[in-house]
């Protein structure tokens, strides 16, 4: 498997290959895009992609640290 698909002559993808959707914020914890943005990415214009990428730094604060999930609940 190669990463050639990520090396196309287009706006870069913010994907860092850590694809986990935060259950409350509904954002990918790796790239901070929404599920809809991830799904539409390949069909977006370069301008639309740049607009999303410009917003990503502002989204990091929307993710609250998870509290350990099921294992933490069982330990209480």
mmCIF file with all atom_site columns, N, CA and C in Angstrom:
data_model
loop_
_atom_site.group_PDB
_atom_site.id
_atom_site.type_symbol
_atom_site.label_atom_id
_atom_site.label_alt_id
_atom_site.label_comp_id
_atom_site.label_asym_id
_atom_site.label_entity_id
_atom_site.label_seq_id
_atom_site.pdbx_PDB_ins_code
_atom_site.Cartn_x
_atom_site.Cartn_y
_atom_site.Cartn_z
_atom_site.occupancy
_atom_site.B_iso_or_equiv
_atom_site.pdbx_formal_charge
_atom_site.auth_seq_id
_atom_site.auth_comp_id
_atom_site.auth_asym_id
_atom_site.auth_atom_id
_atom_site.pdbx_PDB_model_num
ATOM 1   N N  . UNK A 1 1  ? 0.845   -1.183 0.000  1.00 0.00 ? 1  UNK A N  1
ATOM 2   C CA . UNK A 1 1  ? 0.000   0.000  0.000  1.00 0.00 ? 1  UNK A CA 1
ATOM 3   C C  . UNK A 1 1  ? 0.884   1.238  0.000  1.00 0.00 ? 1  UNK A C  1
ATOM 4   N N  . UNK A 1 2  ? 0.553   2.194  -0.846 1.00 0.00 ? 2  UNK A N  1
ATOM 5   C CA . UNK A 1 2  ? 1.340   3.425  -0.913 1.00 0.00 ? 2  UNK A CA 1
ATOM 6   C C  . UNK A 1 2  ? 0.458   4.614  -0.573 1.00 0.00 ? 2  UNK A C  1
ATOM 7   N N  . UNK A 1 3  ? 1.112   5.729  -0.407 1.00 0.00 ? 3  UNK A N  1
ATOM 8   C CA . UNK A 1 3  ? 0.390   6.961  -0.090 1.00 0.00 ? 3  UNK A CA 1
ATOM 9   C C  . UNK A 1 3  ? 0.267   7.862  -1.317 1.00 0.00 ? 3  UNK A C  1
ATOM 10  N N  . UNK A 1 4  ? 0.340   7.299  -2.516 1.00 0.00 ? 4  UNK A N  1
ATOM 11  C CA . UNK A 1 4  ? 0.285   8.102  -3.735 1.00 0.00 ? 4  UNK A CA 1
ATOM 12  C C  . UNK A 1 4  ? -0.988  8.927  -3.839 1.00 0.00 ? 4  UNK A C  1
ATOM 13  N N  . UNK A 1 5  ? -2.088  8.409  -3.322 1.00 0.00 ? 5  UNK A N  1
ATOM 14  C CA . UNK A 1 5  ? -3.347  9.152  -3.414 1.00 0.00 ? 5  UNK A CA 1
ATOM 15  C C  . UNK A 1 5  ? -3.264  10.483 -2.661 1.00 0.00 ? 5  UNK A C  1
ATOM 16  N N  . UNK A 1 6  ? -2.426  10.558 -1.645 1.00 0.00 ? 6  UNK A N  1
ATOM 17  C CA . UNK A 1 6  ? -2.293  11.786 -0.869 1.00 0.00 ? 6  UNK A CA 1
ATOM 18  C C  . UNK A 1 6  ? -1.325  12.771 -1.522 1.00 0.00 ? 6  UNK A C  1
ATOM 19  N N  . UNK A 1 7  ? -0.671  12.367 -2.595 1.00 0.00 ? 7  UNK A N  1
ATOM 20  C CA . UNK A 1 7  ? 0.324   13.218 -3.240 1.00 0.00 ? 7  UNK A CA 1
ATOM 21  C C  . UNK A 1 7  ? -0.178  13.776 -4.572 1.00 0.00 ? 7  UNK A C  1
ATOM 22  N N  . UNK A 1 8  ? -1.454  13.986 -4.696 1.00 0.00 ? 8  UNK A N  1
ATOM 23  C CA . UNK A 1 8  ? -2.007  14.542 -5.923 1.00 0.00 ? 8  UNK A CA 1
ATOM 24  C C  . UNK A 1 8  ? -1.815  16.054 -5.917 1.00 0.00 ? 8  UNK A C  1
ATOM 25  N N  . UNK A 1 9  ? -1.966  16.677 -7.081 1.00 0.00 ? 9  UNK A N  1
ATOM 26  C CA . UNK A 1 9  ? -1.785  18.114 -7.224 1.00 0.00 ? 9  UNK A CA 1
ATOM 27  C C  . UNK A 1 9  ? -3.088  18.830 -6.848 1.00 0.00 ? 9  UNK A C  1
ATOM 28  N N  . UNK A 1 10 ? -3.409  18.804 -5.589 1.00 0.00 ? 10 UNK A N  1
ATOM 29  C CA . UNK A 1 10 ? -4.635  19.418 -5.073 1.00 0.00 ? 10 UNK A CA 1
ATOM 30  C C  . UNK A 1 10 ? -4.326  20.013 -3.702 1.00 0.00 ? 10 UNK A C  1
ATOM 31  N N  . UNK A 1 11 ? -5.313  20.655 -3.140 1.00 0.00 ? 11 UNK A N  1
ATOM 32  C CA . UNK A 1 11 ? -5.152  21.140 -1.762 1.00 0.00 ? 11 UNK A CA 1
ATOM 33  C C  . UNK A 1 11 ? -4.853  19.952 -0.869 1.00 0.00 ? 11 UNK A C  1
ATOM 34  N N  . UNK A 1 12 ? -3.940  20.125 0.025  1.00 0.00 ? 12 UNK A N  1
ATOM 35  C CA . UNK A 1 12 ? -3.560  19.028 0.908  1.00 0.00 ? 12 UNK A CA 1
ATOM 36  C C  . UNK A 1 12 ? -4.737  18.544 1.742  1.00 0.00 ? 12 UNK A C  1
ATOM 37  N N  . UNK A 1 13 ? -4.628  17.312 2.157  1.00 0.00 ? 13 UNK A N  1
ATOM 38  C CA . UNK A 1 13 ? -5.606  16.754 3.077  1.00 0.00 ? 13 UNK A CA 1
ATOM 39  C C  . UNK A 1 13 ? -5.052  16.909 4.490  1.00 0.00 ? 13 UNK A C  1
ATOM 40  N N  . UNK A 1 14 ? -5.891  17.262 5.446  1.00 0.00 ? 14 UNK A N  1
ATOM 41  C CA . UNK A 1 14 ? -5.426  17.369 6.827  1.00 0.00 ? 14 UNK A CA 1
ATOM 42  C C  . UNK A 1 14 ? -5.350  16.018 7.528  1.00 0.00 ? 14 UNK A C  1
ATOM 43  N N  . UNK A 1 15 ? -5.692  14.946 6.823  1.00 0.00 ? 15 UNK A N  1
ATOM 44  C CA . UNK A 1 15 ? -5.718  13.615 7.422  1.00 0.00 ? 15 UNK A CA 1
ATOM 45  C C  . UNK A 1 15 ? -4.335  13.219 7.933  1.00 0.00 ? 15 UNK A C  1
ATOM 46  N N  . UNK A 1 16 ? -4.295  12.730 9.181  1.00 0.00 ? 16 UNK A N  1
ATOM 47  C CA . UNK A 1 16 ? -3.037  12.233 9.749  1.00 0.00 ? 16 UNK A CA 1
ATOM 48  C C  . UNK A 1 16 ? -3.149  10.738 10.043 1.00 0.00 ? 16 UNK A C  1
ATOM 49  N N  . UNK A 1 17 ? -4.163  10.099 9.451  1.00 0.00 ? 17 UNK A N  1
ATOM 50  C CA . UNK A 1 17 ? -4.392  8.657  9.567  1.00 0.00 ? 17 UNK A CA 1
ATOM 51  C C  . UNK A 1 17 ? -4.664  8.200  10.998 1.00 0.00 ? 17 UNK A C  1
ATOM 52  N N  . UNK A 1 18 ? -5.321  9.064  11.765 1.00 0.00 ? 18 UNK A N  1
ATOM 53  C CA . UNK A 1 18 ? -5.815  8.727  13.095 1.00 0.00 ? 18 UNK A CA 1
ATOM 54  C C  . UNK A 1 18 ? -7.314  9.009  13.021 1.00 0.00 ? 18 UNK A C  1
ATOM 55  N N  . UNK A 1 19 ? -8.034  8.072  12.471 1.00 0.00 ? 19 UNK A N  1
ATOM 56  C CA . UNK A 1 19 ? -9.443  8.277  12.155 1.00 0.00 ? 19 UNK A CA 1
ATOM 57  C C  . UNK A 1 19 ? -10.329 7.750  13.282 1.00 0.00 ? 19 UNK A C  1
ATOM 58  N N  . UNK A 1 20 ? -10.623 8.621  14.230 1.00 0.00 ? 20 UNK A N  1
ATOM 59  C CA . UNK A 1 20 ? -11.501 8.286  15.352 1.00 0.00 ? 20 UNK A CA 1
ATOM 60  C C  . UNK A 1 20 ? -12.470 9.449  15.510 1.00 0.00 ? 20 UNK A C  1
ATOM 61  N N  . UNK A 1 21 ? -13.744 9.163  15.417 1.00 0.00 ? 21 UNK A N  1
ATOM 62  C CA . UNK A 1 21 ? -14.754 10.214 15.543 1.00 0.00 ? 21 UNK A CA 1
ATOM 63  C C  . UNK A 1 21 ? -15.104 10.397 17.007 1.00 0.00 ? 21 UNK A C  1
ATOM 64  N N  . UNK A 1 22 ? -14.957 11.622 17.501 1.00 0.00 ? 22 UNK A N  1
ATOM 65  C CA . UNK A 1 22 ? -15.315 11.949 18.881 1.00 0.00 ? 22 UNK A CA 1
ATOM 66  C C  . UNK A 1 22 ? -16.832 11.808 19.012 1.00 0.00 ? 22 UNK A C  1
ATOM 67  N N  . UNK A 1 23 ? -17.317 11.062 20.001 1.00 0.00 ? 23 UNK A N  1
ATOM 68  C CA . UNK A 1 23 ? -18.749 10.754 20.079 1.00 0.00 ? 23 UNK A CA 1
ATOM 69  C C  . UNK A 1 23 ? -19.655 11.958 20.318 1.00 0.00 ? 23 UNK A C  1
ATOM 70  N N  . UNK A 1 24 ? -19.173 12.980 20.975 1.00 0.00 ? 24 UNK A N  1
ATOM 71  C CA . UNK A 1 24 ? -20.022 14.133 21.251 1.00 0.00 ? 24 UNK A CA 1
ATOM 72  C C  . UNK A 1 24 ? -19.824 15.254 20.239 1.00 0.00 ? 24 UNK A C  1
ATOM 73  N N  . UNK A 1 25 ? -18.584 15.583 19.934 1.00 0.00 ? 25 UNK A N  1
ATOM 74  C CA . UNK A 1 25 ? -18.305 16.677 19.004 1.00 0.00 ? 25 UNK A CA 1
ATOM 75  C C  . UNK A 1 25 ? -18.548 16.263 17.555 1.00 0.00 ? 25 UNK A C  1
ATOM 76  N N  . UNK A 1 26 ? -18.534 14.936 17.282 1.00 0.00 ? 26 UNK A N  1
ATOM 77  C CA . UNK A 1 26 ? -18.727 14.395 15.934 1.00 0.00 ? 26 UNK A CA 1
ATOM 78  C C  . UNK A 1 26 ? -17.645 14.896 14.975 1.00 0.00 ? 26 UNK A C  1
ATOM 79  N N  . UNK A 1 27 ? -16.439 15.086 15.507 1.00 0.00 ? 27 UNK A N  1
ATOM 80  C CA . UNK A 1 27 ? -15.283 15.473 14.710 1.00 0.00 ? 27 UNK A CA 1
ATOM 81  C C  . UNK A 1 27 ? -14.246 14.368 14.789 1.00 0.00 ? 27 UNK A C  1
ATOM 82  N N  . UNK A 1 28 ? -13.459 14.227 13.733 1.00 0.00 ? 28 UNK A N  1
ATOM 83  C CA . UNK A 1 28 ? -12.351 13.281 13.764 1.00 0.00 ? 28 UNK A CA 1
ATOM 84  C C  . UNK A 1 28 ? -11.299 13.831 14.718 1.00 0.00 ? 28 UNK A C  1
ATOM 85  N N  . UNK A 1 29 ? -10.839 13.018 15.648 1.00 0.00 ? 29 UNK A N  1
ATOM 86  C CA . UNK A 1 29 ? -9.849  13.480 16.617 1.00 0.00 ? 29 UNK A CA 1
ATOM 87  C C  . UNK A 1 29 ? -8.479  13.660 15.974 1.00 0.00 ? 29 UNK A C  1
ATOM 88  N N  . UNK A 1 30 ? -8.268  13.106 14.793 1.00 0.00 ? 30 UNK A N  1
ATOM 89  C CA . UNK A 1 30 ? -7.000  13.262 14.102 1.00 0.00 ? 30 UNK A CA 1
ATOM 90  C C  . UNK A 1 30 ? -6.924  14.545 13.299 1.00 0.00 ? 30 UNK A C  1
ATOM 91  N N  . UNK A 1 31 ? -7.894  14.763 12.416 1.00 0.00 ? 31 UNK A N  1
ATOM 92  C CA . UNK A 1 31 ? -7.827  15.917 11.503 1.00 0.00 ? 31 UNK A CA 1
ATOM 93  C C  . UNK A 1 31 ? -8.816  17.034 11.856 1.00 0.00 ? 31 UNK A C  1
ATOM 94  N N  . UNK A 1 32 ? -9.737  16.771 12.755 1.00 0.00 ? 32 UNK A N  1
ATOM 95  C CA . UNK A 1 32 ? -10.747 17.723 13.223 1.00 0.00 ? 32 UNK A CA 1
ATOM 96  C C  . UNK A 1 32 ? -11.843 18.040 12.202 1.00 0.00 ? 32 UNK A C  1
ATOM 97  N N  . UNK A 1 33 ? -11.921 17.242 11.124 1.00 0.00 ? 33 UNK A N  1
ATOM 98  C CA . UNK A 1 33 ? -13.020 17.449 10.178 1.00 0.00 ? 33 UNK A CA 1
ATOM 99  C C  . UNK A 1 33 ? -14.260 16.708 10.655 1.00 0.00 ? 33 UNK A C  1
ATOM 100 N N  . UNK A 1 34 ? -15.425 17.183 10.206 1.00 0.00 ? 34 UNK A N  1
ATOM 101 C CA . UNK A 1 34 ? -16.676 16.487 10.501 1.00 0.00 ? 34 UNK A CA 1
ATOM 102 C C  . UNK A 1 34 ? -16.812 15.289 9.571  1.00 0.00 ? 34 UNK A C  1
ATOM 103 N N  . UNK A 1 35 ? -17.721 14.391 9.907  1.00 0.00 ? 35 UNK A N  1
ATOM 104 C CA . UNK A 1 35 ? -17.964 13.231 9.056  1.00 0.00 ? 35 UNK A CA 1
ATOM 105 C C  . UNK A 1 35 ? -18.396 13.691 7.662  1.00 0.00 ? 35 UNK A C  1
ATOM 106 N N  . UNK A 1 36 ? -19.243 14.697 7.593  1.00 0.00 ? 36 UNK A N  1
ATOM 107 C CA . UNK A 1 36 ? -19.706 15.200 6.298  1.00 0.00 ? 36 UNK A CA 1
ATOM 108 C C  . UNK A 1 36 ? -18.550 15.760 5.477  1.00 0.00 ? 36 UNK A C  1
ATOM 109 N N  . UNK A 1 37 ? -17.645 16.486 6.129  1.00 0.00 ? 37 UNK A N  1
ATOM 110 C CA . UNK A 1 37 ? -16.495 17.040 5.410  1.00 0.00 ? 37 UNK A CA 1
ATOM 111 C C  . UNK A 1 37 ? -15.568 15.935 4.901  1.00 0.00 ? 37 UNK A C  1
ATOM 112 N N  . UNK A 1 38 ? -15.357 14.916 5.719  1.00 0.00 ? 38 UNK A N  1
ATOM 113 C CA . UNK A 1 38 ? -14.516 13.792 5.309  1.00 0.00 ? 38 UNK A CA 1
ATOM 114 C C  . UNK A 1 38 ? -15.144 13.091 4.108  1.00 0.00 ? 38 UNK A C  1
ATOM 115 N N  . UNK A 1 39 ? -16.449 12.861 4.165  1.00 0.00 ? 39 UNK A N  1
ATOM 116 C CA . UNK A 1 39 ? -17.147 12.171 3.076  1.00 0.00 ? 39 UNK A CA 1
ATOM 117 C C  . UNK A 1 39 ? -17.106 12.970 1.776  1.00 0.00 ? 39 UNK A C  1
ATOM 118 N N  . UNK A 1 40 ? -17.233 14.273 1.877  1.00 0.00 ? 40 UNK A N  1
ATOM 119 C CA . UNK A 1 40 ? -17.313 15.123 0.689  1.00 0.00 ? 40 UNK A CA 1
ATOM 120 C C  . UNK A 1 40 ? -15.945 15.566 0.172  1.00 0.00 ? 40 UNK A C  1
ATOM 121 N N  . UNK A 1 41 ? -14.882 15.303 0.915  1.00 0.00 ? 41 UNK A N  1
ATOM 122 C CA . UNK A 1 41 ? -13.567 15.855 0.618  1.00 0.00 ? 41 UNK A CA 1
ATOM 123 C C  . UNK A 1 41 ? -13.124 15.632 -0.832 1.00 0.00 ? 41 UNK A C  1
ATOM 124 N N  . UNK A 1 42 ? -13.261 14.434 -1.341 1.00 0.00 ? 42 UNK A N  1
ATOM 125 C CA . UNK A 1 42 ? -12.759 14.142 -2.687 1.00 0.00 ? 42 UNK A CA 1
ATOM 126 C C  . UNK A 1 42 ? -13.527 14.898 -3.770 1.00 0.00 ? 42 UNK A C  1
ATOM 127 N N  . UNK A 1 43 ? -14.743 15.312 -3.485 1.00 0.00 ? 43 UNK A N  1
ATOM 128 C CA . UNK A 1 43 ? -15.539 16.042 -4.461 1.00 0.00 ? 43 UNK A CA 1
ATOM 129 C C  . UNK A 1 43 ? -15.535 17.550 -4.271 1.00 0.00 ? 43 UNK A C  1
ATOM 130 N N  . UNK A 1 44 ? -14.863 18.012 -3.220 1.00 0.00 ? 44 UNK A N  1
ATOM 131 C CA . UNK A 1 44 ? -14.837 19.453 -2.939 1.00 0.00 ? 44 UNK A CA 1
ATOM 132 C C  . UNK A 1 44 ? -13.874 20.175 -3.884 1.00 0.00 ? 44 UNK A C  1
ATOM 133 N N  . UNK A 1 45 ? -14.180 21.417 -4.140 1.00 0.00 ? 45 UNK A N  1
ATOM 134 C CA . UNK A 1 45 ? -13.258 22.241 -4.924 1.00 0.00 ? 45 UNK A CA 1
ATOM 135 C C  . UNK A 1 45 ? -12.042 22.574 -4.059 1.00 0.00 ? 45 UNK A C  1
ATOM 136 N N  . UNK A 1 46 ? -10.927 22.897 -4.672 1.00 0.00 ? 46 UNK A N  1
ATOM 137 C CA . UNK A 1 46 ? -9.756  23.294 -3.883 1.00 0.00 ? 46 UNK A CA 1
ATOM 138 C C  . UNK A 1 46 ? -10.053 24.479 -2.944 1.00 0.00 ? 46 UNK A C  1
ATOM 139 N N  . UNK A 1 47 ? -10.905 25.389 -3.391 1.00 0.00 ? 47 UNK A N  1
ATOM 140 C CA . UNK A 1 47 ? -11.256 26.544 -2.551 1.00 0.00 ? 47 UNK A CA 1
ATOM 141 C C  . UNK A 1 47 ? -12.038 26.104 -1.324 1.00 0.00 ? 47 UNK A C  1
ATOM 142 N N  . UNK A 1 48 ? -12.983 25.185 -1.521 1.00 0.00 ? 48 UNK A N  1
ATOM 143 C CA . UNK A 1 48 ? -13.781 24.690 -0.392 1.00 0.00 ? 48 UNK A CA 1
ATOM 144 C C  . UNK A 1 48 ? -12.893 23.936 0.597  1.00 0.00 ? 48 UNK A C  1
ATOM 145 N N  . UNK A 1 49 ? -11.942 23.170 0.086  1.00 0.00 ? 49 UNK A N  1
ATOM 146 C CA . UNK A 1 49 ? -11.016 22.458 0.965  1.00 0.00 ? 49 UNK A CA 1
ATOM 147 C C  . UNK A 1 49 ? -10.172 23.431 1.774  1.00 0.00 ? 49 UNK A C  1
ATOM 148 N N  . UNK A 1 50 ? -9.673  24.473 1.105  1.00 0.00 ? 50 UNK A N  1
ATOM 149 C CA . UNK A 1 50 ? -8.861  25.464 1.827  1.00 0.00 ? 50 UNK A CA 1
ATOM 150 C C  . UNK A 1 50 ? -9.682  26.160 2.912  1.00 0.00 ? 50 UNK A C  1
ATOM 151 N N  . UNK A 1 51 ? -10.963 26.408 2.630  1.00 0.00 ? 51 UNK A N  1
ATOM 152 C CA . UNK A 1 51 ? -11.832 27.050 3.621  1.00 0.00 ? 51 UNK A CA 1
ATOM 153 C C  . UNK A 1 51 ? -11.989 26.152 4.852  1.00 0.00 ? 51 UNK A C  1
ATOM 154 N N  . UNK A 1 52 ? -12.188 24.850 4.634  1.00 0.00 ? 52 UNK A N  1
ATOM 155 C CA . UNK A 1 52 ? -12.301 23.914 5.756  1.00 0.00 ? 52 UNK A CA 1
ATOM 156 C C  . UNK A 1 52 ? -10.982 23.883 6.525  1.00 0.00 ? 52 UNK A C  1
ATOM 157 N N  . UNK A 1 53 ? -9.877  23.789 5.807  1.00 0.00 ? 53 UNK A N  1
ATOM 158 C CA . UNK A 1 53 ? -8.575  23.708 6.467  1.00 0.00 ? 53 UNK A CA 1
ATOM 159 C C  . UNK A 1 53 ? -8.272  24.960 7.290  1.00 0.00 ? 53 UNK A C  1
ATOM 160 N N  . UNK A 1 54 ? -8.759  26.108 6.833  1.00 0.00 ? 54 UNK A N  1
ATOM 161 C CA . UNK A 1 54 ? -8.551  27.350 7.585  1.00 0.00 ? 54 UNK A CA 1
ATOM 162 C C  . UNK A 1 54 ? -9.302  27.332 8.915  1.00 0.00 ? 54 UNK A C  1
ATOM 163 N N  . UNK A 1 55 ? -10.415 26.602 8.980  1.00 0.00 ? 55 UNK A N  1
ATOM 164 C CA . UNK A 1 55 ? -11.222 26.522 10.205 1.00 0.00 ? 55 UNK A CA 1
ATOM 165 C C  . UNK A 1 55 ? -10.687 25.507 11.212 1.00 0.00 ? 55 UNK A C  1
ATOM 166 N N  . UNK A 1 56 ? -9.931  24.533 10.760 1.00 0.00 ? 56 UNK A N  1
ATOM 167 C CA . UNK A 1 56 ? -9.522  23.414 11.615 1.00 0.00 ? 56 UNK A CA 1
ATOM 168 C C  . UNK A 1 56 ? -8.794  23.833 12.892 1.00 0.00 ? 56 UNK A C  1
ATOM 169 N N  . UNK A 1 57 ? -7.869  24.790 12.857 1.00 0.00 ? 57 UNK A N  1
ATOM 170 C CA . UNK A 1 57 ? -7.187  25.159 14.109 1.00 0.00 ? 57 UNK A CA 1
ATOM 171 C C  . UNK A 1 57 ? -8.141  25.658 15.201 1.00 0.00 ? 57 UNK A C  1
ATOM 172 N N  . UNK A 1 58 ? -9.271  26.196 14.806 1.00 0.00 ? 58 UNK A N  1
ATOM 173 C CA . UNK A 1 58 ? -10.239 26.709 15.774 1.00 0.00 ? 58 UNK A CA 1
ATOM 174 C C  . UNK A 1 58 ? -11.073 25.601 16.417 1.00 0.00 ? 58 UNK A C  1
ATOM 175 N N  . UNK A 1 59 ? -11.071 24.422 15.818 1.00 0.00 ? 59 UNK A N  1
ATOM 176 C CA . UNK A 1 59 ? -11.935 23.336 16.287 1.00 0.00 ? 59 UNK A CA 1
ATOM 177 C C  . UNK A 1 59 ? -11.329 22.506 17.415 1.00 0.00 ? 59 UNK A C  1
ATOM 178 N N  . UNK A 1 60 ? -10.044 22.585 17.620 1.00 0.00 ? 60 UNK A N  1
ATOM 179 C CA . UNK A 1 60 ? -9.397  21.760 18.628 1.00 0.00 ? 60 UNK A CA 1
ATOM 180 C C  . UNK A 1 60 ? -9.997  21.919 20.008 1.00 0.00 ? 60 UNK A C  1
ATOM 181 N N  . UNK A 1 61 ? -10.441 23.102 20.344 1.00 0.00 ? 61 UNK A N  1
ATOM 182 C CA . UNK A 1 61 ? -11.044 23.361 21.642 1.00 0.00 ? 61 UNK A CA 1
ATOM 183 C C  . UNK A 1 61 ? -12.403 22.716 21.835 1.00 0.00 ? 61 UNK A C  1
ATOM 184 N N  . UNK A 1 62 ? -12.995 22.234 20.748 1.00 0.00 ? 62 UNK A N  1
ATOM 185 C CA . UNK A 1 62 ? -14.314 21.599 20.849 1.00 0.00 ? 62 UNK A CA 1
ATOM 186 C C  . UNK A 1 62 ? -14.229 20.184 21.395 1.00 0.00 ? 62 UNK A C  1
ATOM 187 N N  . UNK A 1 63 ? -13.044 19.608 21.378 1.00 0.00 ? 63 UNK A N  1
ATOM 188 C CA . UNK A 1 63 ? -12.893 18.232 21.833 1.00 0.00 ? 63 UNK A CA 1
ATOM 189 C C  . UNK A 1 63 ? -12.522 18.218 23.304 1.00 0.00 ? 63 UNK A C  1
ATOM 190 N N  . UNK A 1 64 ? -13.404 17.683 24.105 1.00 0.00 ? 64 UNK A N  1
ATOM 191 C CA . UNK A 1 64 ? -13.122 17.543 25.529 1.00 0.00 ? 64 UNK A CA 1
ATOM 192 C C  . UNK A 1 64 ? -12.444 16.203 25.736 1.00 0.00 ? 64 UNK A C  1
ATOM 193 N N  . UNK A 1 65 ? -11.510 16.173 26.649 1.00 0.00 ? 65 UNK A N  1
ATOM 194 C CA . UNK A 1 65 ? -10.812 14.925 26.921 1.00 0.00 ? 65 UNK A CA 1
ATOM 195 C C  . UNK A 1 65 ? -11.813 13.901 27.442 1.00 0.00 ? 65 UNK A C  1
ATOM 196 N N  . UNK A 1 66 ? -11.726 12.710 26.887 1.00 0.00 ? 66 UNK A N  1
ATOM 197 C CA . UNK A 1 66 ? -12.612 11.646 27.337 1.00 0.00 ? 66 UNK A CA 1
ATOM 198 C C  . UNK A 1 66 ? -12.161 11.170 28.703 1.00 0.00 ? 66 UNK A C  1
ATOM 199 N N  . UNK A 1 67 ? -13.065 10.609 29.449 1.00 0.00 ? 67 UNK A N  1
ATOM 200 C CA . UNK A 1 67 ? -12.810 10.255 30.842 1.00 0.00 ? 67 UNK A CA 1
ATOM 201 C C  . UNK A 1 67 ? -12.463 8.779  31.031 1.00 0.00 ? 67 UNK A C  1
ATOM 202 N N  . UNK A 1 68 ? -12.002 8.115  29.989 1.00 0.00 ? 68 UNK A N  1
ATOM 203 C CA . UNK A 1 68 ? -11.587 6.725  30.165 1.00 0.00 ? 68 UNK A CA 1
ATOM 204 C C  . UNK A 1 68 ? -12.589 5.690  29.724 1.00 0.00 ? 68 UNK A C  1
ATOM 205 N N  . UNK A 1 69 ? -13.738 6.103  29.286 1.00 0.00 ? 69 UNK A N  1
ATOM 206 C CA . UNK A 1 69 ? -14.725 5.178  28.748 1.00 0.00 ? 69 UNK A CA 1
ATOM 207 C C  . UNK A 1 69 ? -15.226 4.156  29.748 1.00 0.00 ? 69 UNK A C  1
ATOM 208 N N  . UNK A 1 70 ? -15.524 2.988  29.248 1.00 0.00 ? 70 UNK A N  1
ATOM 209 C CA . UNK A 1 70 ? -16.129 1.927  30.035 1.00 0.00 ? 70 UNK A CA 1
ATOM 210 C C  . UNK A 1 70 ? -15.213 1.492  31.189 1.00 0.00 ? 70 UNK A C  1
ATOM 211 N N  . UNK A 1 71 ? -13.924 1.368  30.921 1.00 0.00 ? 71 UNK A N  1
ATOM 212 C CA . UNK A 1 71 ? -12.998 0.918  31.972 1.00 0.00 ? 71 UNK A CA 1
ATOM 213 C C  . UNK A 1 71 ? -13.008 1.881  33.167 1.00 0.00 ? 71 UNK A C  1
ATOM 214 N N  . UNK A 1 72 ? -13.085 3.180  32.908 1.00 0.00 ? 72 UNK A N  1
ATOM 215 C CA . UNK A 1 72 ? -13.118 4.146  34.010 1.00 0.00 ? 72 UNK A CA 1
ATOM 216 C C  . UNK A 1 72 ? -14.429 4.053  34.790 1.00 0.00 ? 72 UNK A C  1
ATOM 217 N N  . UNK A 1 73 ? -15.527 3.831  34.073 1.00 0.00 ? 73 UNK A N  1
ATOM 218 C CA . UNK A 1 73 ? -16.825 3.703  34.760 1.00 0.00 ? 73 UNK A CA 1
ATOM 219 C C  . UNK A 1 73 ? -16.832 2.465  35.655 1.00 0.00 ? 73 UNK A C  1
ATOM 220 N N  . UNK A 1 74 ? -16.284 1.369  35.167 1.00 0.00 ? 74 UNK A N  1
ATOM 221 C CA . UNK A 1 74 ? -16.270 0.143  35.958 1.00 0.00 ? 74 UNK A CA 1
ATOM 222 C C  . UNK A 1 74 ? -15.345 0.255  37.173 1.00 0.00 ? 74 UNK A C  1
ATOM 223 N N  . UNK A 1 75 ? -14.300 1.059  37.053 1.00 0.00 ? 75 UNK A N  1
ATOM 224 C CA . UNK A 1 75 ? -13.352 1.219  38.163 1.00 0.00 ? 75 UNK A CA 1
ATOM 225 C C  . UNK A 1 75 ? -13.928 2.052  39.305 1.00 0.00 ? 75 UNK A C  1
ATOM 226 N N  . UNK A 1 76 ? -14.958 2.850  39.009 1.00 0.00 ? 76 UNK A N  1
ATOM 227 C CA . UNK A 1 76 ? -15.530 3.706  40.070 1.00 0.00 ? 76 UNK A CA 1
ATOM 228 C C  . UNK A 1 76 ? -16.343 2.946  41.052 1.00 0.00 ? 76 UNK A C  1
#
